[in-house]
Amino acid sequence: SQQGEEDPQALSIQEGENATMNCSYKTSINNLQWYRQNSGRGLVHLILIRSNEREKHSGRLRVTLDTSKKSSSLLITASRAADTASYFCAPGASASKIIFGSGTRLSIRP
Amino acid sequence: DAGVIQSPRHEVTEMGQEVTLRCKPISGHNSLFWYRQTMMRGLELLIYFNNNVPIDDSGMPEDRFSAKMPNASFSTLKIQPSEPRDSAVYFCASSYGSVNEKLFFGSGTQLSVL
C-alpha cells in the first residue's frame, strides 16, 4: 500500500477563482482517486482515474495523471464557497489498501 | 440506498469503559473498512474486511481494539478498555470490487473518552 502526498497543505482563494491541488506518490498504481471531506463529515468520492488515462473531467473538476512523474492534479474551476473542504488523493496499487495522506485544506473567500 | 450507516453518531464515555461502534455497509458491497481520524495522526486505516473476512488488521493500535463482521450487512469495532487517547472520529467505509476501488464513507462516530 502507499500513501499519496498532497500539496499544498493549505490553499486560500477568492470565490470564482480556480483551485489546483497536487498529489505525488511513489510506486506504480492501477488508479488514483480524489476525495473531499467537509468539516465534520465523512469523505466523499469525487473522481477515479485509471493508470491508462491522462485526464478526466467531472463537472467543474478536472483531474490529470502523469504516471511517468508519479503525480496527479485536481483542478476545481470557478470555485464556490461550498468547495471549502479538505481534499485527499488516494493512489491505488494492485490488491493494495487505500491509505490517505494529510490532504489539502481549501478555503474559498467570499 | 441509504449509504453506509454508522451508530452512534456521538459517544462520550469514561476511561476504562467498553465502547462499541457499529456499521452497516451498502448492500452488495463486499469490502468494509474502519478508519480513525485525529488532528495529530490524520486518517488511519485500522482494519479492512473482504467478504466478511478480516484481511489486514495491521493498523489496529493494540489489543484493546477488536473488530468483527458476522455477516455482510454488519460490522462492529470494539474498544475495551477505552482510554482518552482513543478519542477520535471513527469512520466506516464500504466498496465493491477490489480493495482499492471507490470507497463510500459513513458519517462517522465522534468518540470522546474522558
mmCIF file of C-alpha atoms in Angstrom:
data_model
loop_
_atom_site.group_PDB
_atom_site.id
_atom_site.type_symbol
_atom_site.label_atom_id
_atom_site.label_comp_id
_atom_site.label_asym_id
_atom_site.label_seq_id
_atom_site.Cartn_x
_atom_site.Cartn_y
_atom_site.Cartn_z
ATOM 1 C CA SER A 1 0.000 0.000 0.000
ATOM 2 C CA GLN A 2 1.127 3.560 -0.467
ATOM 3 C CA GLN A 3 0.091 6.979 0.604
ATOM 4 C CA GLY A 4 -0.335 9.999 -1.580
ATOM 5 C CA GLU A 5 1.165 13.307 -0.541
ATOM 6 C CA GLU A 6 -0.973 16.337 -1.253
ATOM 7 C CA ASP A 7 0.437 19.748 -1.938
ATOM 8 C CA PRO A 8 -0.097 22.439 -0.824
ATOM 9 C CA GLN A 9 -1.202 21.647 2.720
ATOM 10 C CA ALA A 10 -3.487 24.661 2.678
ATOM 11 C CA LEU A 11 -4.869 26.890 -0.056
ATOM 12 C CA SER A 12 -6.976 30.022 0.198
ATOM 13 C CA ILE A 13 -8.503 31.591 -2.902
ATOM 14 C CA GLN A 14 -11.212 34.043 -3.866
ATOM 15 C CA GLU A 15 -14.585 32.732 -4.886
ATOM 16 C CA GLY A 16 -14.707 32.325 -8.636
ATOM 17 C CA GLU A 17 -11.012 31.565 -8.989
ATOM 18 C CA ASN A 18 -9.629 28.187 -9.935
ATOM 19 C CA ALA A 19 -8.026 25.913 -7.349
ATOM 20 C CA THR A 20 -5.279 23.458 -8.159
ATOM 21 C CA MET A 21 -4.079 20.735 -5.817
ATOM 22 C CA ASN A 22 -1.324 18.245 -6.471
ATOM 23 C CA CYS A 23 -0.622 14.702 -5.394
ATOM 24 C CA SER A 24 2.589 12.716 -5.565
ATOM 25 C CA TYR A 25 3.111 9.032 -4.931
ATOM 26 C CA LYS A 26 5.998 6.610 -5.020
ATOM 27 C CA THR A 27 5.172 3.314 -6.710
ATOM 28 C CA SER A 28 3.178 2.029 -9.690
ATOM 29 C CA ILE A 29 -0.568 2.306 -9.465
ATOM 30 C CA ASN A 30 -3.709 0.926 -11.072
ATOM 31 C CA ASN A 31 -5.767 4.002 -10.334
ATOM 32 C CA LEU A 32 -5.835 7.201 -8.333
ATOM 33 C CA GLN A 33 -8.827 8.663 -6.566
ATOM 34 C CA TRP A 34 -9.670 12.067 -5.173
ATOM 35 C CA TYR A 35 -11.945 12.582 -2.186
ATOM 36 C CA ARG A 36 -13.434 15.620 -0.457
ATOM 37 C CA GLN A 37 -14.164 15.977 3.230
ATOM 38 C CA ASN A 38 -16.329 18.753 4.564
ATOM 39 C CA SER A 39 -15.847 19.652 8.186
ATOM 40 C CA GLY A 40 -17.374 17.049 10.477
ATOM 41 C CA ARG A 41 -18.334 14.723 7.652
ATOM 42 C CA GLY A 42 -17.130 11.530 6.058
ATOM 43 C CA LEU A 43 -15.084 11.550 2.879
ATOM 44 C CA VAL A 44 -16.923 11.788 -0.401
ATOM 45 C CA HIS A 45 -15.532 10.225 -3.552
ATOM 46 C CA LEU A 46 -15.016 12.785 -6.327
ATOM 47 C CA ILE A 47 -13.317 11.033 -9.193
ATOM 48 C CA LEU A 48 -11.259 7.962 -10.081
ATOM 49 C CA ILE A 49 -8.693 7.994 -12.856
ATOM 50 C CA ARG A 50 -7.116 4.787 -14.093
ATOM 51 C CA SER A 51 -3.436 4.404 -14.881
ATOM 52 C CA ASN A 52 -4.073 4.302 -18.634
ATOM 53 C CA GLU A 53 -5.944 7.615 -18.551
ATOM 54 C CA ARG A 54 -4.276 11.018 -18.646
ATOM 55 C CA GLU A 55 -7.181 13.320 -17.939
ATOM 56 C CA LYS A 56 -10.711 13.067 -16.651
ATOM 57 C CA HIS A 57 -13.495 15.585 -16.151
ATOM 58 C CA SER A 58 -16.494 15.676 -13.875
ATOM 59 C CA GLY A 59 -18.472 18.906 -13.822
ATOM 60 C CA ARG A 60 -16.134 21.632 -12.560
ATOM 61 C CA LEU A 61 -13.451 19.092 -11.680
ATOM 62 C CA ARG A 62 -10.548 18.165 -13.874
ATOM 63 C CA VAL A 63 -8.042 15.516 -12.865
ATOM 64 C CA THR A 64 -4.798 14.780 -14.622
ATOM 65 C CA LEU A 65 -2.472 11.847 -14.103
ATOM 66 C CA ASP A 66 1.165 11.618 -15.118
ATOM 67 C CA THR A 67 2.403 8.127 -14.318
ATOM 68 C CA SER A 68 5.923 8.926 -15.505
ATOM 69 C CA LYS A 69 6.176 11.638 -12.862
ATOM 70 C CA LYS A 70 4.023 9.721 -10.373
ATOM 71 C CA SER A 71 1.821 12.738 -9.876
ATOM 72 C CA SER A 72 -1.743 13.883 -10.243
ATOM 73 C CA SER A 73 -3.517 17.197 -10.053
ATOM 74 C CA LEU A 74 -7.056 18.202 -9.204
ATOM 75 C CA LEU A 75 -8.381 21.419 -10.698
ATOM 76 C CA ILE A 76 -11.595 22.966 -9.447
ATOM 77 C CA THR A 77 -12.800 25.688 -11.781
ATOM 78 C CA ALA A 78 -14.960 28.673 -10.824
ATOM 79 C CA SER A 79 -14.713 27.884 -7.121
ATOM 80 C CA ARG A 80 -17.673 28.343 -4.795
ATOM 81 C CA ALA A 81 -17.993 28.722 -1.045
ATOM 82 C CA ALA A 82 -19.312 25.152 -0.896
ATOM 83 C CA ASP A 83 -15.965 23.903 -2.226
ATOM 84 C CA THR A 84 -14.370 24.776 1.124
ATOM 85 C CA ALA A 85 -13.174 21.393 2.376
ATOM 86 C CA SER A 86 -10.171 19.120 2.682
ATOM 87 C CA TYR A 87 -9.169 17.193 -0.413
ATOM 88 C CA PHE A 88 -7.354 13.871 -0.359
ATOM 89 C CA CYS A 89 -5.754 11.784 -3.073
ATOM 90 C CA ALA A 90 -5.591 8.008 -2.827
ATOM 91 C CA PRO A 91 -3.231 6.146 -5.152
ATOM 92 C CA GLY A 92 -4.330 2.549 -5.642
ATOM 93 C CA ALA A 93 -1.908 -0.242 -6.454
ATOM 94 C CA SER A 94 -2.957 -3.774 -7.262
ATOM 95 C CA ALA A 95 -4.555 -5.536 -4.282
ATOM 96 C CA SER A 96 -3.341 -2.702 -2.107
ATOM 97 C CA LYS A 97 -5.399 -0.950 0.527
ATOM 98 C CA ILE A 98 -6.156 2.770 0.359
ATOM 99 C CA ILE A 99 -4.079 4.948 2.649
ATOM 100 C CA PHE A 100 -4.854 8.657 2.957
ATOM 101 C CA GLY A 101 -2.369 11.457 3.430
ATOM 102 C CA SER A 102 -2.854 14.735 5.259
ATOM 103 C CA GLY A 103 -4.853 16.336 2.489
ATOM 104 C CA THR A 104 -5.094 19.889 1.181
ATOM 105 C CA ARG A 105 -7.304 22.272 3.138
ATOM 106 C CA LEU A 106 -9.063 24.536 0.663
ATOM 107 C CA SER A 107 -10.697 27.758 1.813
ATOM 108 C CA ILE A 108 -12.821 29.832 -0.529
ATOM 109 C CA ARG A 109 -13.044 33.507 0.425
ATOM 110 C CA PRO A 110 -16.294 35.284 -0.447
ATOM 111 C CA ASP B 1 -29.798 3.081 -0.868
ATOM 112 C CA ALA B 2 -29.244 4.869 2.443
ATOM 113 C CA GLY B 3 -25.481 4.717 2.192
ATOM 114 C CA VAL B 4 -23.125 3.494 4.889
ATOM 115 C CA ILE B 5 -24.801 3.818 8.261
ATOM 116 C CA GLN B 6 -22.834 4.256 11.454
ATOM 117 C CA SER B 7 -24.043 4.392 15.008
ATOM 118 C CA PRO B 8 -23.892 6.053 17.368
ATOM 119 C CA ARG B 9 -23.158 9.456 15.871
ATOM 120 C CA HIS B 10 -21.583 10.644 19.107
ATOM 121 C CA GLU B 11 -20.288 8.675 22.064
ATOM 122 C CA VAL B 12 -18.992 10.071 25.321
ATOM 123 C CA THR B 13 -17.648 7.602 27.829
ATOM 124 C CA GLU B 14 -15.320 7.367 30.758
ATOM 125 C CA MET B 15 -11.886 5.852 30.687
ATOM 126 C CA GLY B 16 -11.982 2.110 31.235
ATOM 127 C CA GLN B 17 -15.426 1.609 29.765
ATOM 128 C CA GLU B 18 -16.152 -0.607 26.788
ATOM 129 C CA VAL B 19 -17.136 1.135 23.588
ATOM 130 C CA THR B 20 -18.838 -0.500 20.620
ATOM 131 C CA LEU B 21 -19.158 1.252 17.293
ATOM 132 C CA ARG B 22 -21.465 -0.130 14.634
ATOM 133 C CA CYS B 23 -21.542 -0.034 10.870
ATOM 134 C CA LYS B 24 -23.956 -1.157 8.196
ATOM 135 C CA PRO B 25 -22.301 -1.144 4.757
ATOM 136 C CA ILE B 26 -24.062 -0.533 1.471
ATOM 137 C CA SER B 27 -25.933 -3.603 0.345
ATOM 138 C CA GLY B 28 -23.939 -5.589 -2.191
ATOM 139 C CA HIS B 29 -20.583 -4.192 -1.199
ATOM 140 C CA ASN B 30 -18.029 -6.849 -0.357
ATOM 141 C CA SER B 31 -15.302 -4.812 1.344
ATOM 142 C CA LEU B 32 -15.544 -2.899 4.600
ATOM 143 C CA PHE B 33 -13.000 -0.584 6.148
ATOM 144 C CA TRP B 34 -12.603 1.057 9.552
ATOM 145 C CA TYR B 35 -10.665 4.336 9.674
ATOM 146 C CA ARG B 36 -9.813 6.633 12.570
ATOM 147 C CA GLN B 37 -9.219 10.368 12.185
ATOM 148 C CA THR B 38 -7.497 12.743 14.574
ATOM 149 C CA MET B 39 -5.839 16.096 14.103
ATOM 150 C CA MET B 40 -2.462 14.686 15.067
ATOM 151 C CA ARG B 41 -2.442 11.472 13.039
ATOM 152 C CA GLY B 42 -4.870 12.223 10.222
ATOM 153 C CA LEU B 43 -6.841 9.360 8.709
ATOM 154 C CA GLU B 44 -5.573 5.941 9.733
ATOM 155 C CA LEU B 45 -6.783 2.643 8.330
ATOM 156 C CA LEU B 46 -7.414 0.309 11.256
ATOM 157 C CA ILE B 47 -8.705 -2.833 9.572
ATOM 158 C CA TYR B 48 -10.479 -3.999 6.481
ATOM 159 C CA PHE B 49 -12.656 -6.975 5.629
ATOM 160 C CA ASN B 50 -13.327 -8.654 2.320
ATOM 161 C CA ASN B 51 -16.339 -10.955 2.071
ATOM 162 C CA ASN B 52 -16.689 -10.711 5.869
ATOM 163 C CA VAL B 53 -13.139 -11.965 6.459
ATOM 164 C CA PRO B 54 -10.540 -9.701 8.110
ATOM 165 C CA ILE B 55 -7.772 -9.226 5.568
ATOM 166 C CA ASP B 56 -5.460 -6.701 7.176
ATOM 167 C CA ASP B 57 -5.611 -5.579 10.798
ATOM 168 C CA SER B 58 -2.095 -4.168 10.938
ATOM 169 C CA GLY B 59 -3.482 -0.726 11.697
ATOM 170 C CA MET B 60 -5.272 -1.773 14.848
ATOM 171 C CA PRO B 61 -3.433 0.146 17.591
ATOM 172 C CA GLU B 62 -3.336 -2.553 20.243
ATOM 173 C CA ASP B 63 -5.145 -5.477 21.743
ATOM 174 C CA ARG B 64 -7.749 -3.208 23.253
ATOM 175 C CA PHE B 65 -9.216 -2.843 19.776
ATOM 176 C CA SER B 66 -11.156 -5.608 18.063
ATOM 177 C CA ALA B 67 -13.410 -5.716 15.014
ATOM 178 C CA LYS B 68 -15.899 -8.231 13.768
ATOM 179 C CA MET B 69 -18.038 -8.719 10.714
ATOM 180 C CA PRO B 70 -20.511 -11.507 11.478
ATOM 181 C CA ASN B 71 -22.356 -11.032 8.188
ATOM 182 C CA ALA B 72 -22.300 -8.938 5.042
ATOM 183 C CA SER B 73 -24.536 -6.251 6.480
ATOM 184 C CA PHE B 74 -22.985 -5.536 9.866
ATOM 185 C CA SER B 75 -19.649 -4.797 11.481
ATOM 186 C CA THR B 76 -18.538 -3.672 14.914
ATOM 187 C CA LEU B 77 -15.422 -2.026 16.260
ATOM 188 C CA LYS B 78 -14.927 -2.527 19.965
ATOM 189 C CA ILE B 79 -12.541 -0.794 22.333
ATOM 190 C CA GLN B 80 -12.106 -2.392 25.735
ATOM 191 C CA PRO B 81 -10.981 -0.749 27.937
ATOM 192 C CA SER B 82 -11.159 2.696 26.394
ATOM 193 C CA GLU B 83 -8.548 5.384 27.058
ATOM 194 C CA PRO B 84 -8.570 9.168 26.500
ATOM 195 C CA ARG B 85 -6.112 8.787 23.594
ATOM 196 C CA ASP B 86 -8.756 6.777 21.755
ATOM 197 C CA SER B 87 -10.783 9.953 21.341
ATOM 198 C CA ALA B 88 -11.229 10.454 17.595
ATOM 199 C CA VAL B 89 -13.727 10.244 14.780
ATOM 200 C CA TYR B 90 -14.148 6.674 13.604
ATOM 201 C CA PHE B 91 -15.293 6.142 10.038
ATOM 202 C CA CYS B 92 -16.608 3.055 8.366
ATOM 203 C CA ALA B 93 -16.445 2.746 4.586
ATOM 204 C CA SER B 94 -17.510 0.103 2.114
ATOM 205 C CA SER B 95 -16.744 -0.685 -1.501
ATOM 206 C CA TYR B 96 -17.482 -3.176 -4.216
ATOM 207 C CA GLY B 97 -14.776 -4.977 -6.103
ATOM 208 C CA SER B 98 -11.073 -4.796 -5.437
ATOM 209 C CA VAL B 99 -9.678 -3.307 -2.268
ATOM 210 C CA ASN B 100 -8.734 -0.003 -3.893
ATOM 211 C CA GLU B 101 -11.954 0.797 -5.675
ATOM 212 C CA LYS B 102 -14.264 3.703 -4.832
ATOM 213 C CA LEU B 103 -14.994 3.981 -1.127
ATOM 214 C CA PHE B 104 -18.299 5.094 0.330
ATOM 215 C CA PHE B 105 -17.929 6.574 3.795
ATOM 216 C CA GLY B 106 -20.367 6.776 6.654
ATOM 217 C CA SER B 107 -20.869 9.961 8.657
ATOM 218 C CA GLY B 108 -18.561 8.739 11.390
ATOM 219 C CA THR B 109 -18.771 8.298 15.148
ATOM 220 C CA GLN B 110 -17.282 11.058 17.269
ATOM 221 C CA LEU B 111 -15.813 9.298 20.305
ATOM 222 C CA SER B 112 -14.777 11.183 23.404
ATOM 223 C CA VAL B 113 -13.164 9.251 26.228
ATOM 224 C CA LEU B 114 -12.961 11.279 29.416
#
